[in-house]
Structures are given as C-alpha cells and as structure tokens.
C-alpha cells in the first residue's frame, strides 16, 4: 500500500513536470516578430493536422481495445438519434 508521503512526493513531482511543460509551451507559442502570418498559420495547421491524425488513430483502435465501451457508445448514439425525431 502506498503511503501518504509517497503520494505527496508523486504529486509534487507531477506539479513540477506540469509547470515545466507549461513554461515550455509558453516559450514556444509566442510568435517571433520576424514570423509572417502565413508561417504562423502553417505551423498551427501542422499542429492541428497532427492532433487530428492522432485522434483518428485512437478512434480506429477503440473497437479493438475497448469493445464494450464502443458498443455502449454506439447504442447511446443510436438511442439519442432515435429520440431526436
């Protein structure tokens, strides 16, 4: 069983990691004064397309990884669409 001190140490470590990631994302998200609008749009598009591909990959794997959750989701979606008529 995990002790309170171990949990507190893990929480402190996770908070430190979160602060580091937040600081890193703040540093990279600030636009350079020499960057053009087109360069920033292209960079954002690359980020969005990567995130979209990742989400689609996870969605494709969902029926194989968690079939019961997938079946319940499909049932719920069908129920809600049926009730909307």
Short mmCIF file of C-alpha atoms in Angstrom, two decimals:
data_model
loop_
_atom_site.label_atom_id
_atom_site.label_comp_id
_atom_site.label_asym_id
_atom_site.label_seq_id
_atom_site.Cartn_x
_atom_site.Cartn_y
_atom_site.Cartn_z
CA UNK A 1 0.00 0.00 0.00
CA UNK A 2 1.25 3.45 -0.87
CA UNK A 3 1.97 5.83 2.00
CA UNK A 4 0.84 9.42 2.22
CA UNK A 5 4.42 10.66 1.95
CA UNK A 6 4.95 8.72 -1.29
CA UNK A 7 1.76 10.14 -2.76
CA UNK A 8 2.73 13.67 -1.76
CA UNK A 9 6.13 13.19 -3.40
CA UNK A 10 4.48 11.96 -6.59
CA UNK A 11 2.07 14.91 -6.60
CA UNK A 12 4.96 17.34 -6.12
CA UNK A 13 6.84 15.70 -9.00
CA UNK A 14 3.78 15.86 -11.26
CA UNK A 15 3.24 19.53 -10.40
CA UNK A 16 6.87 20.25 -11.26
CA UNK A 17 6.53 18.45 -14.60
CA UNK A 18 3.33 20.34 -15.35
CA UNK A 19 5.00 23.66 -14.57
CA UNK A 20 7.93 22.77 -16.84
CA UNK A 21 5.59 21.82 -19.70
CA UNK A 22 3.57 24.98 -19.22
CA UNK A 23 6.71 27.11 -19.27
CA UNK A 24 7.97 25.30 -22.38
CA UNK A 25 4.67 25.73 -24.22
CA UNK A 26 4.54 29.42 -23.30
CA UNK A 27 8.02 29.92 -24.70
CA UNK A 28 7.28 28.18 -27.99
CA UNK A 29 3.80 29.65 -28.54
CA UNK A 30 4.92 33.28 -28.54
CA UNK A 31 5.31 34.41 -32.13
CA UNK A 32 8.62 35.79 -33.27
CA UNK A 33 8.46 39.38 -34.50
CA UNK A 34 10.01 38.29 -37.82
CA UNK A 35 7.47 35.49 -38.41
CA UNK A 36 4.89 36.21 -41.04
CA UNK A 37 1.23 35.45 -40.54
CA UNK A 38 1.44 32.73 -43.20
CA UNK A 39 4.29 31.00 -41.32
CA UNK A 40 2.29 31.01 -38.10
CA UNK A 41 -0.82 29.68 -39.86
CA UNK A 42 1.22 26.91 -41.48
CA UNK A 43 2.74 25.96 -38.12
CA UNK A 44 -0.70 25.87 -36.47
CA UNK A 45 -2.08 23.79 -39.34
CA UNK A 46 0.73 21.28 -38.90
CA UNK A 47 -0.07 21.04 -35.19
CA UNK A 48 -3.79 20.61 -35.84
CA UNK A 49 -3.29 18.01 -38.54
CA UNK A 50 -1.00 16.01 -36.25
CA UNK A 51 -3.56 16.14 -33.45
CA UNK A 52 -6.35 15.16 -35.85
CA UNK A 53 -4.37 12.17 -37.12
CA UNK A 54 -3.67 11.10 -33.54
CA UNK A 55 -7.36 11.36 -32.60
CA UNK A 56 -8.44 9.40 -35.68
CA UNK A 57 -5.91 6.67 -34.91
CA UNK A 58 -7.22 6.38 -31.37
CA UNK A 59 -10.80 6.28 -32.68
CA UNK A 60 -9.89 3.50 -35.13
CA UNK A 61 -8.29 1.46 -32.33
CA UNK A 62 -11.19 1.93 -29.89
CA UNK A 63 -13.34 -1.03 -31.09
CA UNK A 64 -10.39 -3.37 -30.69
CA UNK A 65 -9.10 -2.04 -27.37
CA UNK A 66 -12.41 -1.43 -25.60
CA UNK A 67 -15.26 -3.23 -27.39
CA UNK A 68 -17.79 -2.89 -24.58
CA UNK A 69 -17.25 0.87 -24.31
CA UNK A 70 -17.52 1.17 -28.08
CA UNK A 71 -20.76 -0.84 -28.16
CA UNK A 72 -22.27 1.25 -25.36
CA UNK A 73 -21.27 4.44 -27.18
CA UNK A 74 -22.86 3.28 -30.43
CA UNK A 75 -26.01 2.21 -28.56
CA UNK A 76 -26.21 5.58 -26.78
CA UNK A 77 -25.68 7.49 -30.02
CA UNK A 78 -28.41 5.46 -31.74
CA UNK A 79 -30.76 5.98 -28.81
CA UNK A 80 -30.19 9.74 -28.79
CA UNK A 81 -30.64 10.00 -32.55
CA UNK A 82 -33.82 7.93 -32.32
CA UNK A 83 -35.20 10.15 -29.57
CA UNK A 84 -34.47 13.32 -31.53
CA UNK A 85 -37.20 12.60 -34.12
#
